[in-house]
Amino acid sequence: MATNGLSVHLVGTGSYLHGEPIDNKQVEALVGPVPEDILEGIQVQHRHWMIDPHTGEHLISNSEMAARAAAQAIERAGLRPADIDLIVMSTASPEYQLPPAVTFVQQHLGIAECATLEIRSGCAGFVEAADIAYGYLTRGAFRNALVVGCEAISPLLVPLYRGIDPERVRMRDRLVAYTFGDGAGALVLRAEAAVPGIRSGVLGSVLETMGGLKKPGMQVIGGATHAPLHQQALAKRLVALQVDVVESGKFIPHMITRSLKALLQASDLAAEDIALWVVPEGNAGYMTSELEAAGLLTDEWLALRDKVYENIARVGATGSAAVPLALDEAATTGRVRAGDNVMLLAIETSKWKYAGMTLVWGSGR
């Protein structure tokens, strides 16, 4: 979609996963086993953690992971860090309340001055960040934007099992430990002069919070201002991750249906025009069964289910990093080719949000 005589193109992707992958046998030694059918439903076979699983010590930080993914994306775009005018980052797990983690990414990259913005979100956050960058670029405010999604979730997992006999770890805590991973992904967007009559670059975007009147489906509680700090200090765990799995199964099908229709309409595309759909996590077969149970097997879904690309089995649920990690994997493994229409559509259960973007692959530079 060209605005102000400019179109916005994706010109580089990057990713970072810390250390060697941790398989399910290693997690079982820490927290105990889960039934095989549940493990199959979780889908995760490997994940990467930024901690030492046994001691809980941090081996790298959120912003350091983000900067490594960002540096790769910048290099692949044929740029230098100094060429970046704007950094927009999404994370739900920053090192500090302030300064924003994005400013430390800027520091790690050695960029003395640039504009920075940070989104506090999970799965949908990266696409929201990309949409914000897209808006600034189409206005002509900046030329090169770096968009980063990064999560350091493993520190929240350590209190679930550290110093506890694995056989005594609660099943719901085991499920959380098997599910989540850490990582970072990034892309570079570049504003270029639009070519009349040719659709290229970003084609359309949407975002919406459907749960304004609903209870959160996922919350990270603790270490903030929801309650007096002296009361929080008495809690069994300073920070707790809570997930409503039951309500997610009920409501997500409705979110998928609405977001697909909205994004295709905003992009002036039919489902058949999409070559690849990158999602945060969840295989097409599982989502099909959920949609079928809800009576929502729409024509759009049926046309797109074989085009879904995600990598949760290899990296775990990684929140803000999920979409860019999968996108970079698709790019580096040849799953997407120049001229393909690519759809990024992320659904987040925190307050039932979605964010989507479509773009033409390889149309920049």
Coordinates of C-alpha atoms in Angstrom, one line a residue:
M1 CA 0.0 0.0 0.0
A2 CA 1.6 3.3 -1.1
T3 CA 1.0 6.4 1.0
N4 CA 2.5 9.9 0.4
G5 CA 4.3 8.5 -2.7
L6 CA 6.1 5.9 -0.6
S7 CA 5.8 2.2 -0.2
V8 CA 7.3 0.2 2.7
H9 CA 9.3 -2.9 2.0
L10 CA 10.8 -5.7 4.2
V11 CA 14.5 -5.8 3.4
G12 CA 16.0 -8.0 6.1
T13 CA 15.2 -10.5 8.8
G14 CA 17.1 -11.9 11.7
S15 CA 16.7 -14.1 14.7
Y16 CA 18.5 -15.3 17.9
L17 CA 18.1 -18.3 20.1
H18 CA 20.4 -18.7 23.0
G19 CA 22.5 -21.9 23.5
E20 CA 21.7 -25.4 22.6
P21 CA 18.0 -26.6 22.3
I22 CA 16.5 -28.1 25.4
D23 CA 14.5 -31.2 24.7
N24 CA 11.5 -32.6 26.6
K25 CA 13.6 -35.2 28.4
Q26 CA 15.7 -32.4 29.9
V27 CA 12.5 -30.6 31.0
E28 CA 11.2 -33.8 32.5
A29 CA 14.3 -34.1 34.7
L30 CA 13.5 -30.7 36.1
V31 CA 9.7 -30.7 36.6
G32 CA 8.6 -34.3 36.1
P33 CA 6.6 -35.9 33.2
V34 CA 3.3 -35.0 31.6
P35 CA 1.0 -37.5 29.9
E36 CA 1.9 -38.2 26.3
D37 CA -1.4 -36.9 24.9
I38 CA -1.0 -33.6 26.7
L39 CA 2.6 -33.3 25.5
E40 CA 1.3 -33.9 21.9
G41 CA -1.2 -31.1 22.4
I42 CA 1.4 -28.7 23.7
Q43 CA 3.4 -29.5 20.5
V44 CA 6.8 -28.3 21.8
Q45 CA 9.7 -30.6 21.4
H46 CA 12.6 -28.2 21.9
R47 CA 13.0 -24.7 23.3
H48 CA 15.9 -22.4 24.1
W49 CA 16.2 -20.7 27.5
M50 CA 18.4 -17.7 28.4
I51 CA 19.0 -19.2 31.9
D52 CA 21.0 -22.1 33.2
P53 CA 18.1 -24.6 33.7
H54 CA 19.7 -26.0 36.8
T55 CA 20.8 -22.9 38.7
G56 CA 18.5 -20.3 37.2
E57 CA 21.4 -18.0 36.6
H58 CA 20.9 -15.6 33.6
L59 CA 23.4 -16.2 30.8
I60 CA 22.2 -13.4 28.6
S61 CA 19.7 -10.6 28.8
N62 CA 16.5 -9.8 26.9
S63 CA 18.0 -6.7 25.2
E64 CA 21.2 -8.6 24.3
M65 CA 19.2 -11.3 22.6
A66 CA 17.2 -8.6 20.8
A67 CA 20.3 -6.8 19.7
R68 CA 21.8 -10.0 18.2
A69 CA 18.7 -10.7 16.1
A70 CA 18.6 -7.0 15.1
A71 CA 22.2 -7.0 14.0
Q72 CA 21.6 -10.0 11.8
A73 CA 18.5 -8.3 10.2
I74 CA 20.5 -5.0 9.6
E75 CA 23.4 -6.9 8.0
R76 CA 21.0 -8.9 5.7
A77 CA 19.4 -5.6 4.7
G78 CA 22.8 -4.4 3.5
L79 CA 22.7 -1.6 6.1
R80 CA 24.8 -0.4 9.1
P81 CA 23.3 0.2 12.5
A82 CA 23.9 3.9 12.0
D83 CA 21.4 3.7 9.1
I84 CA 18.5 2.9 11.4
D85 CA 16.3 5.9 12.1
L86 CA 13.6 4.2 14.2
I87 CA 13.5 1.1 16.5
V88 CA 10.2 -0.3 17.6
M89 CA 10.3 -3.2 20.0
S90 CA 7.7 -5.5 21.6
T91 CA 8.4 -7.5 24.8
A92 CA 6.5 -8.6 27.8
S93 CA 9.7 -9.5 29.7
P94 CA 12.0 -6.5 29.8
E95 CA 15.0 -6.2 32.2
Y96 CA 13.6 -3.2 33.9
Q97 CA 10.4 -1.1 34.2
L98 CA 12.5 1.8 33.0
P99 CA 14.4 2.6 30.9
P100 CA 12.6 0.8 28.1
A101 CA 14.4 -2.3 26.8
V102 CA 14.5 -0.9 23.3
T103 CA 16.9 1.8 24.5
F104 CA 19.3 -0.9 25.6
V105 CA 19.0 -2.5 22.2
Q106 CA 20.0 0.8 20.7
Q107 CA 23.0 0.9 23.0
H108 CA 24.1 -2.6 22.2
L109 CA 23.9 -1.8 18.5
G110 CA 26.1 1.3 19.0
I111 CA 23.5 3.8 17.7
A112 CA 24.1 7.1 19.4
E113 CA 20.8 8.7 18.3
C114 CA 17.6 7.4 16.8
A115 CA 13.9 7.3 17.6
T116 CA 12.7 4.4 19.9
L117 CA 9.3 3.1 20.9
E118 CA 8.3 0.0 22.9
I119 CA 5.2 -2.1 23.0
R120 CA 4.4 -4.0 26.1
S121 CA 2.6 -7.0 24.7
G122 CA 3.0 -10.7 23.8
C123 CA 2.2 -12.6 20.5
A124 CA 0.4 -9.7 18.8
G125 CA 3.0 -7.2 19.9
F126 CA 5.5 -7.7 17.1
V127 CA 3.0 -7.1 14.4
E128 CA 1.7 -4.1 16.3
A129 CA 5.3 -2.8 16.4
A130 CA 5.7 -3.4 12.7
D131 CA 2.4 -1.5 12.0
I132 CA 3.7 1.5 14.0
A133 CA 6.9 1.5 12.1
Y134 CA 5.0 1.2 8.9
G135 CA 3.0 4.3 9.8
Y136 CA 6.0 6.4 10.5
L137 CA 7.7 5.3 7.3
T138 CA 4.8 6.0 5.0
R139 CA 4.6 9.5 6.5
G140 CA 8.2 10.1 5.4
A141 CA 9.3 10.7 9.0
F142 CA 12.0 8.0 8.7
R143 CA 13.7 5.9 6.1
N144 CA 14.9 2.7 7.8
A145 CA 13.0 1.1 10.7
L146 CA 14.1 -1.8 12.8
V147 CA 11.3 -3.9 14.4
V148 CA 12.2 -6.3 17.2
G149 CA 10.3 -8.9 19.2
C150 CA 12.0 -10.5 22.1
E151 CA 11.0 -12.5 25.2
A152 CA 12.9 -13.9 28.2
I153 CA 10.3 -16.1 29.8
S154 CA 12.5 -18.8 31.4
P155 CA 13.3 -16.7 34.5
L156 CA 9.6 -17.0 35.4
L157 CA 9.8 -20.8 35.1
V158 CA 12.7 -21.3 37.6
P159 CA 10.5 -20.8 40.8
L160 CA 8.2 -23.5 39.6
Y161 CA 10.8 -26.2 40.1
R162 CA 14.0 -24.9 41.7
G163 CA 14.6 -26.8 45.0
I164 CA 11.5 -28.9 44.5
D165 CA 11.4 -32.7 43.9
P166 CA 10.2 -33.1 40.3
E167 CA 7.5 -35.5 41.4
R168 CA 6.0 -32.8 43.6
V169 CA 5.8 -30.1 40.9
R170 CA 2.1 -29.4 40.2
M171 CA 0.8 -30.5 36.8
R172 CA -0.2 -27.0 35.8
D173 CA 3.3 -25.7 36.5
R174 CA 4.8 -28.6 34.5
L175 CA 2.6 -27.6 31.5
V176 CA 4.0 -24.0 31.7
A177 CA 7.6 -25.2 31.9
Y178 CA 7.1 -27.5 28.8
T179 CA 5.4 -24.8 26.8
F180 CA 7.6 -21.6 26.8
G181 CA 10.9 -20.7 25.3
D182 CA 13.0 -17.6 24.9
G183 CA 14.3 -15.9 21.8
A184 CA 14.4 -12.8 19.6
G185 CA 13.5 -12.0 16.0
A186 CA 13.8 -8.8 14.0
L187 CA 13.1 -7.3 10.6
V188 CA 14.1 -4.1 8.8
L189 CA 11.5 -2.0 7.0
R190 CA 12.5 0.6 4.4
A191 CA 10.6 3.4 2.8
E192 CA 11.0 3.6 -1.0
A193 CA 9.4 5.6 -3.8
A194 CA 6.3 3.9 -4.9
V195 CA 6.1 2.6 -8.5
P196 CA 2.7 3.6 -10.0
G197 CA 0.5 0.7 -11.0
I198 CA 2.6 -1.9 -9.1
R199 CA 1.5 -3.3 -5.7
S200 CA 4.6 -4.0 -3.6
G201 CA 5.8 -3.8 0.0
V202 CA 3.2 -3.6 2.8
L203 CA -0.3 -4.1 1.4
G204 CA -2.4 -3.7 4.5
S205 CA -2.7 -4.1 8.3
V206 CA -5.2 -4.4 11.0
L207 CA -5.3 -4.5 14.8
E208 CA -8.0 -4.9 17.4
T209 CA -8.6 -5.8 21.0
M210 CA -11.7 -8.0 21.2
G211 CA -11.6 -8.5 24.9
G212 CA -12.3 -5.0 26.3
L213 CA -15.1 -6.4 28.4
K214 CA -13.6 -9.9 29.1
K215 CA -11.3 -11.1 31.8
P216 CA -7.6 -11.6 30.6
G217 CA -6.8 -14.9 29.1
M218 CA -3.1 -14.6 30.1
Q219 CA -1.5 -12.4 32.8
V220 CA 1.9 -11.9 34.2
I221 CA 1.2 -10.7 37.8
G222 CA 3.8 -9.3 40.2
G223 CA 6.6 -6.8 40.4
A224 CA 4.4 -3.9 39.3
T225 CA 1.8 -1.6 40.9
H226 CA -1.3 -3.7 41.1
A227 CA -0.9 -4.2 44.9
P228 CA 1.4 -2.7 47.6
L229 CA 4.9 -3.9 47.2
H230 CA 5.1 -5.0 50.8
Q231 CA 2.2 -7.3 50.2
Q232 CA 3.7 -8.6 46.9
A233 CA 6.9 -9.4 48.8
L234 CA 5.0 -11.9 50.9
A235 CA 3.7 -13.9 47.9
K236 CA 5.0 -17.4 47.3
R237 CA 6.2 -16.1 43.9
L238 CA 7.2 -12.5 43.1
V239 CA 6.0 -12.9 39.5
A240 CA 3.4 -15.5 38.3
L241 CA 2.3 -16.4 34.8
Q242 CA -1.4 -17.3 34.6
V243 CA -3.1 -18.8 31.5
D244 CA -6.8 -19.5 31.0
V245 CA -6.5 -22.5 28.7
V246 CA -10.2 -23.3 28.7
E247 CA -11.4 -19.9 27.7
S248 CA -8.6 -19.7 25.0
G249 CA -10.1 -22.8 23.4
K250 CA -13.5 -21.2 23.3
F251 CA -12.7 -17.7 22.1
I252 CA -9.7 -18.1 19.9
P253 CA -11.7 -19.6 17.0
H254 CA -13.8 -16.4 16.9
M255 CA -10.7 -14.3 16.9
I256 CA -9.2 -16.2 14.0
T257 CA -12.3 -15.9 11.9
R258 CA -12.7 -12.2 12.5
S259 CA -9.1 -11.3 12.1
L260 CA -8.7 -13.3 8.8
K261 CA -11.6 -11.5 7.2
A262 CA -10.5 -8.1 8.4
L263 CA -7.0 -8.4 7.2
L264 CA -7.8 -9.8 3.8
Q265 CA -10.3 -7.0 3.3
A266 CA -7.8 -4.3 4.5
S267 CA -5.3 -5.7 2.0
D268 CA -7.7 -6.1 -0.9
L269 CA -6.7 -9.7 -1.2
A270 CA -8.5 -13.0 -1.4
A271 CA -7.4 -16.0 0.7
E272 CA -6.2 -17.7 -2.4
D273 CA -3.8 -14.8 -3.1
I274 CA -1.8 -15.6 0.1
A275 CA 1.3 -17.8 -0.4
L276 CA 2.3 -18.1 3.3
W277 CA 0.6 -17.3 6.6
V278 CA 3.0 -16.9 9.5
V279 CA 1.4 -17.4 13.0
P280 CA 2.8 -17.2 16.5
E281 CA 2.1 -20.8 17.3
G282 CA -0.4 -23.6 16.8
N283 CA -0.5 -26.1 14.0
A284 CA -3.2 -25.9 11.3
G285 CA -4.7 -29.3 12.3
Y286 CA -5.3 -28.2 15.9
M287 CA -6.8 -24.9 14.8
T288 CA -9.0 -26.7 12.3
S289 CA -10.4 -28.9 15.0
E290 CA -11.1 -25.9 17.2
L291 CA -12.8 -24.0 14.4
E292 CA -14.8 -27.1 13.4
A293 CA -16.0 -27.5 17.0
A294 CA -17.1 -23.9 17.0
G295 CA -18.8 -24.2 13.6
L296 CA -16.4 -21.6 12.1
L297 CA -14.8 -23.5 9.2
T298 CA -15.0 -20.5 6.9
D299 CA -14.0 -20.4 3.2
E300 CA -11.0 -18.2 4.2
W301 CA -9.7 -20.7 6.7
L302 CA -10.2 -23.6 4.3
A303 CA -8.2 -21.8 1.7
L304 CA -5.4 -20.9 4.1
R305 CA -4.9 -23.8 6.4
D306 CA -2.3 -25.5 4.2
K307 CA -0.3 -22.3 4.0
V308 CA 0.2 -21.9 7.8
Y309 CA 3.8 -21.6 8.9
E310 CA 4.9 -21.8 12.5
N311 CA 7.8 -23.3 14.4
I312 CA 6.5 -23.8 18.0
A313 CA 7.8 -27.4 18.0
R314 CA 11.3 -26.2 17.6
V315 CA 11.3 -23.1 19.8
G316 CA 8.3 -23.2 22.1
A317 CA 5.8 -20.4 22.8
T318 CA 7.9 -17.3 22.5
G319 CA 5.4 -14.4 22.7
S320 CA 6.7 -11.3 21.0
A321 CA 9.5 -13.2 19.3
A322 CA 7.2 -15.9 17.8
V323 CA 6.2 -14.2 14.5
P324 CA 9.7 -12.9 13.6
L325 CA 11.4 -16.2 14.6
A326 CA 9.0 -18.1 12.3
L327 CA 9.3 -15.5 9.5
D328 CA 13.1 -15.6 9.6
E329 CA 13.0 -19.4 9.5
A330 CA 10.7 -19.4 6.5
A331 CA 13.0 -16.9 4.8
T332 CA 16.2 -18.8 5.4
T333 CA 14.7 -22.2 4.5
G334 CA 13.3 -21.1 1.2
R335 CA 9.6 -21.4 2.2
V336 CA 8.9 -17.9 0.8
R337 CA 9.9 -16.6 -2.6
A338 CA 10.1 -13.2 -4.3
G339 CA 6.7 -11.9 -5.3
D340 CA 4.8 -14.1 -2.7
N341 CA 2.1 -12.4 -0.7
V342 CA 2.9 -13.1 2.9
M343 CA 0.5 -12.7 5.8
L344 CA 1.6 -12.1 9.4
L345 CA -1.4 -12.6 11.7
A346 CA -0.9 -12.9 15.5
I347 CA -3.5 -13.6 18.1
E348 CA -2.8 -12.9 21.8
T349 CA -4.9 -14.1 24.7
S350 CA -3.8 -11.5 27.2
K351 CA -6.8 -9.3 26.5
W352 CA -7.8 -11.1 23.4
K353 CA -5.9 -9.0 20.8
Y354 CA -5.0 -9.6 17.2
A355 CA -2.7 -7.8 14.8
G356 CA -2.1 -8.5 11.2
M357 CA -0.1 -7.3 8.2
T358 CA 0.3 -8.4 4.6
L359 CA 3.2 -7.7 2.3
V360 CA 4.8 -8.7 -1.0
W361 CA 8.0 -10.6 -0.3
G362 CA 11.3 -9.4 -1.8
S363 CA 10.0 -6.3 -3.5
G364 CA 12.4 -3.9 -1.9
R365 CA 15.8 -2.6 -2.8

